[in-house]
Amino acid sequence: MTTTIVGLLIVAIACLVSGFETELTLLTLALAFWRAIELVSDVSYGQFQQDERLDFIGKSKLFRSVIFFGLVAAILAFTDDLLFASSGLFAGGLAMFLAFDVPKLRRLLDGHGEKISELRWKWPVIRDLIWKALPLGLLIGVATLEVSAPRLFLKPLHGDRIVGIFSAMAATTIVIQTVVIAVNQASLTPMAKAYAAGNFRRFRRKLKQLLLFGIAVAAAGLAGGWLLGDLFLELAFQSEHAKHLDIFLLLLSAFGLQIFAQAFQIGARAMRQNWWPLFVRTASFLVLAGMCWWLIPGGGMKGAAIACLVGSAFSALAYSIAGCFAFAKKRFPPPVENV
């Protein structure tokens, strides 16, 4: 809650300092409040995950998707106003939080003999939590910059049209990414429990399963893109997109390497090692930005795709090397129980 409030204040100040037009400022604030509600929901997701009730998280996200899609589509159809649609996102998120997340959270807390009304802010606990969460927050920021970097270099040099084509092809990985995130999140709690219990064998087995799953997903995606990529691009977008199959395959390859790296990120989170993944991700971003600066001016979209591939390859290699040291058996606590 504290960091969410601080984030809202930062967004508001940024809007004022940037001198945005009134409509753009209101739109930005509406989206910021929507994201704030999502972040508050993440607090309840943390309790759901701790109690291994991933079904609650899945239902909440599913209901949210349906509500958001329905609200935005209806509001845009009747008003054609993006600000109203953004306000609908906030209203839908708030309604979902109050109608679903809070009752489920109350149910779990009752099972632990606690009540929401009895929860109190304890500054030493909050201070420790902020310090532990800081590298994760910074890592998410760096990850966002990684996603945006190719577009930021493409836009001034090659225009909005090229950025649109590139972004459309890159966005196709979101569907696969959703599945990968779900599997990673489901593995996080068992891996954390295995680490806390000093069960190195189970932790390593879970990590291997994540790595093999990532390799399988990446191989399947690349094979599907090789066989049906041009047809998919033409059906999903336009015939012009289908002309860039080589770029699409490069993006799929880069995405596959990122999946591999994400398995090590989950392992680090399970062990509460949050700083070294931030350093690795920052180095990966710098490599990506350097490659974009070098390749995009003359190579356009293909240069951007190659830059993504090189950045992802560096990320996968760096995470593998760092993970081998971080996940060594000697770094595990003594076994306390067999889980």
Short mmCIF file of C-alpha atoms in Angstrom, two decimals:
data_model
loop_
_atom_site.label_atom_id
_atom_site.label_comp_id
_atom_site.label_asym_id
_atom_site.label_seq_id
_atom_site.Cartn_x
_atom_site.Cartn_y
_atom_site.Cartn_z
CA MET A 1 0.00 0.00 0.00
CA THR A 2 2.76 2.44 0.94
CA THR A 3 4.70 1.93 -2.28
CA THR A 4 1.48 2.13 -4.30
CA ILE A 5 0.62 5.52 -2.79
CA VAL A 6 4.17 6.74 -3.43
CA GLY A 7 3.91 5.52 -7.01
CA LEU A 8 0.66 7.42 -7.56
CA LEU A 9 2.26 10.60 -6.21
CA ILE A 10 5.24 10.16 -8.54
CA VAL A 11 2.94 9.72 -11.55
CA ALA A 12 0.93 12.81 -10.58
CA ILE A 13 4.08 14.91 -10.15
CA ALA A 14 5.48 13.62 -13.46
CA CYS A 15 2.27 14.65 -15.25
CA LEU A 16 2.46 18.15 -13.78
CA VAL A 17 6.16 18.61 -14.50
CA SER A 18 5.87 17.27 -18.06
CA GLY A 19 3.22 19.83 -18.93
CA PHE A 20 0.78 17.31 -20.41
CA GLU A 21 -2.51 18.53 -21.80
CA THR A 22 -5.47 18.19 -19.42
CA GLU A 23 -7.00 15.25 -21.26
CA LEU A 24 -3.69 13.37 -21.41
CA THR A 25 -3.07 14.06 -17.72
CA LEU A 26 -6.50 12.70 -16.76
CA LEU A 27 -5.97 9.65 -18.96
CA THR A 28 -2.58 8.96 -17.39
CA LEU A 29 -3.98 9.33 -13.87
CA ALA A 30 -6.94 7.05 -14.67
CA LEU A 31 -4.55 4.35 -15.89
CA ALA A 32 -2.33 4.92 -12.84
CA PHE A 33 -5.27 4.40 -10.47
CA TRP A 34 -6.23 1.25 -12.39
CA ARG A 35 -2.70 -0.09 -11.99
CA ALA A 36 -2.81 0.88 -8.31
CA ILE A 37 -5.86 -1.32 -7.79
CA GLU A 38 -4.04 -4.14 -9.59
CA LEU A 39 -1.07 -3.72 -7.26
CA VAL A 40 -3.32 -3.82 -4.20
CA SER A 41 -4.80 -7.04 -5.56
CA ASP A 42 -1.26 -8.41 -5.81
CA VAL A 43 -1.10 -8.15 -2.01
CA SER A 44 -4.00 -10.58 -1.74
CA TYR A 45 -2.34 -12.76 -4.41
CA GLY A 46 0.67 -13.02 -2.12
CA GLN A 47 -1.50 -14.56 0.62
CA PHE A 48 -3.20 -16.81 -1.94
CA GLN A 49 0.20 -18.01 -3.12
CA GLN A 50 1.46 -18.55 0.41
CA ASP A 51 -1.54 -20.79 1.10
CA GLU A 52 -1.04 -22.47 -2.31
CA ARG A 53 -4.47 -21.37 -3.53
CA LEU A 54 -3.37 -20.63 -7.06
CA ASP A 55 -6.93 -21.37 -8.16
CA PHE A 56 -7.99 -18.12 -6.48
CA ILE A 57 -5.37 -16.21 -8.45
CA GLY A 58 -6.40 -17.88 -11.70
CA LYS A 59 -10.09 -17.14 -11.18
CA SER A 60 -9.39 -13.55 -10.19
CA LYS A 61 -7.28 -12.91 -13.28
CA LEU A 62 -9.79 -14.67 -15.54
CA PHE A 63 -12.75 -12.70 -14.20
CA ARG A 64 -10.73 -9.50 -14.46
CA SER A 65 -9.92 -10.14 -18.11
CA VAL A 66 -13.58 -10.73 -18.97
CA ILE A 67 -14.74 -7.67 -17.03
CA PHE A 68 -12.05 -5.40 -18.48
CA PHE A 69 -12.71 -6.53 -22.04
CA GLY A 70 -16.47 -6.16 -21.67
CA LEU A 71 -16.32 -2.76 -19.97
CA VAL A 72 -13.80 -1.24 -22.37
CA ALA A 73 -15.60 -2.58 -25.44
CA ALA A 74 -19.00 -1.33 -24.21
CA ILE A 75 -17.73 2.10 -23.15
CA LEU A 76 -15.84 2.65 -26.39
CA ALA A 77 -18.86 1.50 -28.42
CA PHE A 78 -21.21 3.97 -26.70
CA THR A 79 -18.92 6.93 -25.99
CA ASP A 80 -15.84 6.51 -28.21
CA ASP A 81 -13.93 8.13 -25.34
CA LEU A 82 -10.64 6.62 -24.18
CA LEU A 83 -10.75 8.48 -20.86
CA PHE A 84 -14.12 6.93 -19.97
CA ALA A 85 -12.80 3.52 -21.03
CA SER A 86 -9.76 3.94 -18.77
CA SER A 87 -12.04 4.95 -15.90
CA GLY A 88 -13.99 1.77 -16.61
CA LEU A 89 -10.79 -0.23 -16.08
CA PHE A 90 -10.38 1.36 -12.66
CA ALA A 91 -14.04 0.76 -11.74
CA GLY A 92 -13.90 -2.86 -12.91
CA GLY A 93 -10.66 -3.53 -11.04
CA LEU A 94 -12.03 -1.99 -7.85
CA ALA A 95 -15.27 -3.98 -8.10
CA MET A 96 -13.36 -7.22 -8.68
CA PHE A 97 -11.06 -6.54 -5.73
CA LEU A 98 -13.96 -5.87 -3.35
CA ALA A 99 -16.25 -8.62 -4.65
CA PHE A 100 -13.74 -11.45 -5.07
CA ASP A 101 -10.26 -10.81 -3.68
CA VAL A 102 -11.28 -9.40 -0.29
CA PRO A 103 -13.77 -12.20 0.58
CA LYS A 104 -11.24 -14.88 -0.40
CA LEU A 105 -8.52 -13.10 1.57
CA ARG A 106 -10.79 -12.85 4.62
CA ARG A 107 -11.53 -16.57 4.33
CA LEU A 108 -7.84 -17.50 4.34
CA LEU A 109 -7.00 -15.14 7.19
CA ASP A 110 -9.88 -16.55 9.26
CA GLY A 111 -8.29 -19.95 8.80
CA HIS A 112 -5.10 -18.57 10.36
CA GLY A 113 -7.01 -16.96 13.22
CA GLU A 114 -6.48 -13.46 11.84
CA LYS A 115 -8.78 -10.73 10.58
CA ILE A 116 -8.28 -8.00 8.00
CA SER A 117 -9.47 -5.37 10.48
CA GLU A 118 -6.80 -6.48 12.97
CA LEU A 119 -3.89 -6.10 10.56
CA ARG A 120 -1.56 -3.30 11.64
CA TRP A 121 1.32 -1.51 9.99
CA LYS A 122 4.58 -2.35 11.74
CA TRP A 123 7.34 -0.04 10.57
CA PRO A 124 10.27 -2.48 11.15
CA VAL A 125 8.44 -5.11 9.10
CA ILE A 126 7.52 -2.63 6.37
CA ARG A 127 11.08 -1.28 6.25
CA ASP A 128 12.48 -4.79 5.87
CA LEU A 129 9.88 -5.59 3.21
CA ILE A 130 10.68 -2.44 1.22
CA TRP A 131 14.38 -3.31 1.24
CA LYS A 132 13.68 -6.85 0.06
CA ALA A 133 11.22 -5.69 -2.60
CA LEU A 134 13.41 -2.85 -3.89
CA PRO A 135 15.54 -4.99 -6.24
CA LEU A 136 12.41 -6.71 -7.58
CA GLY A 137 10.82 -3.34 -8.33
CA LEU A 138 13.97 -2.10 -10.03
CA LEU A 139 14.21 -5.35 -11.98
CA ILE A 140 10.66 -4.89 -13.29
CA GLY A 141 11.59 -1.36 -14.34
CA VAL A 142 14.64 -2.60 -16.22
CA ALA A 143 12.54 -5.35 -17.84
CA THR A 144 10.08 -2.70 -19.03
CA LEU A 145 12.93 -0.72 -20.56
CA GLU A 146 14.13 -3.89 -22.29
CA VAL A 147 10.76 -4.37 -23.94
CA SER A 148 10.61 -0.73 -25.05
CA ALA A 149 14.23 -0.28 -26.17
CA PRO A 150 13.89 -1.54 -29.79
CA ARG A 151 10.78 0.59 -30.33
CA LEU A 152 12.45 3.67 -28.87
CA PHE A 153 15.29 3.32 -31.37
CA LEU A 154 13.04 2.40 -34.30
CA LYS A 155 10.53 5.24 -34.00
CA PRO A 156 12.74 8.29 -34.67
CA LEU A 157 14.76 6.52 -37.37
CA HIS A 158 12.13 4.52 -39.28
CA GLY A 159 8.74 5.94 -38.29
CA ASP A 160 5.49 4.77 -36.70
CA ARG A 161 4.61 2.32 -39.46
CA ILE A 162 7.73 0.20 -38.92
CA VAL A 163 7.28 0.39 -35.16
CA GLY A 164 3.69 -0.84 -35.56
CA ILE A 165 4.69 -3.85 -37.66
CA PHE A 166 7.54 -4.76 -35.31
CA SER A 167 5.39 -4.33 -32.20
CA ALA A 168 2.60 -6.48 -33.64
CA MET A 169 4.97 -9.38 -34.33
CA ALA A 170 6.64 -9.02 -30.92
CA ALA A 171 3.24 -8.98 -29.19
CA THR A 172 2.40 -12.48 -30.46
CA THR A 173 4.66 -13.91 -27.76
CA ILE A 174 2.32 -12.60 -25.04
CA VAL A 175 0.06 -15.66 -25.30
CA ILE A 176 3.00 -18.01 -24.77
CA GLN A 177 4.37 -15.76 -22.04
CA THR A 178 1.09 -16.03 -20.13
CA VAL A 179 1.45 -19.82 -19.98
CA VAL A 180 5.10 -19.58 -18.94
CA ILE A 181 4.32 -17.08 -16.16
CA ALA A 182 1.56 -19.34 -14.84
CA VAL A 183 3.91 -22.34 -14.66
CA ASN A 184 6.69 -20.26 -13.10
CA GLN A 185 4.38 -18.84 -10.42
CA ALA A 186 3.03 -22.31 -9.64
CA SER A 187 6.62 -23.53 -9.13
CA LEU A 188 7.74 -20.61 -6.96
CA THR A 189 6.11 -21.68 -3.69
CA PRO A 190 7.29 -25.35 -3.80
CA MET A 191 10.82 -24.19 -4.66
CA ALA A 192 10.80 -21.67 -1.81
CA LYS A 193 9.62 -24.36 0.63
CA ALA A 194 12.28 -26.76 -0.62
CA TYR A 195 14.96 -24.12 -0.08
CA ALA A 196 13.67 -23.22 3.40
CA ALA A 197 13.73 -26.91 4.34
CA GLY A 198 17.25 -27.37 2.97
CA ASN A 199 15.96 -29.87 0.41
CA PHE A 200 18.54 -29.22 -2.29
CA ARG A 201 17.52 -32.25 -4.35
CA ARG A 202 13.89 -31.18 -4.70
CA PHE A 203 14.85 -27.58 -5.45
CA ARG A 204 17.22 -28.70 -8.19
CA ARG A 205 14.59 -31.06 -9.61
CA LYS A 206 12.03 -28.26 -9.81
CA LEU A 207 14.56 -25.97 -11.47
CA LYS A 208 15.39 -28.63 -14.06
CA GLN A 209 11.69 -29.09 -14.76
CA LEU A 210 11.31 -25.35 -15.37
CA LEU A 211 14.32 -25.33 -17.68
CA LEU A 212 13.07 -28.32 -19.66
CA PHE A 213 9.61 -26.79 -19.88
CA GLY A 214 11.11 -23.55 -21.16
CA ILE A 215 13.17 -25.38 -23.77
CA ALA A 216 10.12 -27.36 -24.91
CA VAL A 217 7.94 -24.25 -25.18
CA ALA A 218 10.65 -22.34 -27.04
CA ALA A 219 11.23 -25.22 -29.46
CA ALA A 220 7.51 -25.65 -30.09
CA GLY A 221 7.06 -21.92 -30.70
CA LEU A 222 10.00 -21.75 -33.08
CA ALA A 223 8.86 -24.87 -34.96
CA GLY A 224 5.34 -23.49 -35.25
CA GLY A 225 6.68 -20.17 -36.50
CA TRP A 226 8.88 -21.91 -39.06
CA LEU A 227 6.04 -24.03 -40.42
CA LEU A 228 3.04 -21.72 -40.13
CA GLY A 229 4.48 -18.31 -39.31
CA ASP A 230 3.69 -16.61 -42.61
CA LEU A 231 0.13 -17.94 -42.59
CA PHE A 232 -0.36 -16.89 -38.97
CA LEU A 233 0.97 -13.39 -39.57
CA GLU A 234 -1.28 -12.91 -42.59
CA LEU A 235 -4.39 -14.12 -40.76
CA ALA A 236 -3.64 -12.30 -37.51
CA PHE A 237 -2.48 -9.04 -39.07
CA GLN A 238 -1.91 -8.26 -42.76
CA SER A 239 -0.10 -9.70 -45.74
CA GLU A 240 2.63 -7.11 -45.20
CA HIS A 241 3.48 -8.68 -41.85
CA ALA A 242 3.84 -12.09 -43.50
CA LYS A 243 6.67 -10.72 -45.64
CA HIS A 244 8.82 -10.42 -42.53
CA LEU A 245 8.88 -14.09 -41.48
CA ASP A 246 12.64 -13.95 -40.89
CA ILE A 247 12.18 -11.16 -38.35
CA PHE A 248 9.34 -13.07 -36.69
CA LEU A 249 11.56 -16.14 -36.29
CA LEU A 250 14.36 -14.04 -34.81
CA LEU A 251 11.90 -12.63 -32.26
CA LEU A 252 10.66 -16.12 -31.38
CA SER A 253 14.25 -17.26 -30.88
CA ALA A 254 14.95 -14.30 -28.61
CA PHE A 255 11.79 -15.03 -26.64
CA GLY A 256 12.82 -18.67 -26.22
CA LEU A 257 16.12 -17.61 -24.67
CA GLN A 258 14.27 -15.28 -22.32
CA ILE A 259 12.09 -18.19 -21.14
CA PHE A 260 15.27 -20.10 -20.31
CA ALA A 261 16.58 -17.14 -18.29
CA GLN A 262 13.28 -16.76 -16.43
CA ALA A 263 13.70 -20.19 -14.84
CA PHE A 264 16.82 -18.92 -13.06
CA GLN A 265 14.94 -15.79 -11.99
CA ILE A 266 12.30 -17.97 -10.31
CA GLY A 267 15.04 -19.94 -8.56
CA ALA A 268 16.59 -16.73 -7.28
CA ARG A 269 13.24 -15.46 -6.01
CA ALA A 270 12.62 -18.77 -4.23
CA MET A 271 15.95 -18.30 -2.41
CA ARG A 272 15.21 -14.60 -1.81
CA GLN A 273 18.31 -13.66 -3.77
CA ASN A 274 17.02 -10.53 -5.45
CA TRP A 275 20.09 -8.41 -6.06
CA TRP A 276 22.18 -10.47 -8.46
CA PRO A 277 19.25 -10.99 -10.90
CA LEU A 278 18.92 -7.18 -10.99
CA PHE A 279 22.58 -6.78 -11.90
CA VAL A 280 22.33 -9.46 -14.59
CA ARG A 281 19.15 -7.93 -16.03
CA THR A 282 20.71 -4.46 -16.05
CA ALA A 283 23.76 -5.78 -17.90
CA SER A 284 21.46 -7.51 -20.39
CA PHE A 285 19.59 -4.26 -20.97
CA LEU A 286 22.84 -2.40 -21.60
CA VAL A 287 23.87 -5.04 -24.13
CA LEU A 288 20.47 -4.79 -25.84
CA ALA A 289 20.58 -0.99 -25.92
CA GLY A 290 24.10 -1.06 -27.35
CA MET A 291 23.09 -3.51 -30.07
CA CYS A 292 20.01 -1.41 -30.90
CA TRP A 293 22.17 1.70 -31.19
CA TRP A 294 24.54 -0.16 -33.52
CA LEU A 295 22.17 -2.22 -35.68
CA ILE A 296 18.86 -0.35 -35.99
CA PRO A 297 20.00 2.75 -37.93
CA GLY A 298 21.08 0.64 -40.90
CA GLY A 299 19.16 -2.57 -40.30
CA GLY A 300 15.69 -1.35 -39.33
CA MET A 301 13.38 -4.08 -38.05
CA LYS A 302 15.86 -6.85 -38.79
CA GLY A 303 18.52 -4.99 -36.86
CA ALA A 304 16.10 -4.63 -33.94
CA ALA A 305 15.29 -8.35 -34.03
CA ILE A 306 18.98 -9.29 -34.10
CA ALA A 307 19.59 -6.92 -31.20
CA CYS A 308 16.82 -8.66 -29.24
CA LEU A 309 18.37 -12.05 -30.02
CA VAL A 310 21.85 -10.98 -28.91
CA GLY A 311 20.47 -9.38 -25.74
CA SER A 312 18.46 -12.50 -24.91
CA ALA A 313 21.46 -14.76 -25.59
CA PHE A 314 23.58 -12.68 -23.23
CA SER A 315 20.79 -12.79 -20.63
CA ALA A 316 20.46 -16.59 -20.85
CA LEU A 317 24.23 -17.08 -20.62
CA ALA A 318 24.67 -14.64 -17.74
CA TYR A 319 21.78 -16.12 -15.76
CA SER A 320 23.12 -19.63 -16.33
CA ILE A 321 26.59 -18.75 -15.06
CA ALA A 322 25.34 -16.73 -12.09
CA GLY A 323 22.73 -19.38 -11.28
CA CYS A 324 25.33 -22.15 -11.15
CA PHE A 325 27.13 -20.25 -8.38
CA ALA A 326 24.01 -18.98 -6.59
CA PHE A 327 22.25 -22.35 -6.51
CA ALA A 328 25.23 -24.33 -5.22
CA LYS A 329 24.40 -26.90 -2.54
CA LYS A 330 26.66 -25.21 0.01
CA ARG A 331 24.41 -22.14 -0.10
CA PHE A 332 21.41 -24.11 1.16
CA PRO A 333 20.46 -24.19 4.85
CA PRO A 334 20.81 -27.49 6.73
CA PRO A 335 17.91 -29.90 6.06
CA VAL A 336 15.15 -29.60 8.66
CA GLU A 337 12.44 -31.78 7.15
CA ASN A 338 11.77 -33.83 4.07
CA VAL A 339 9.28 -31.91 1.88
#
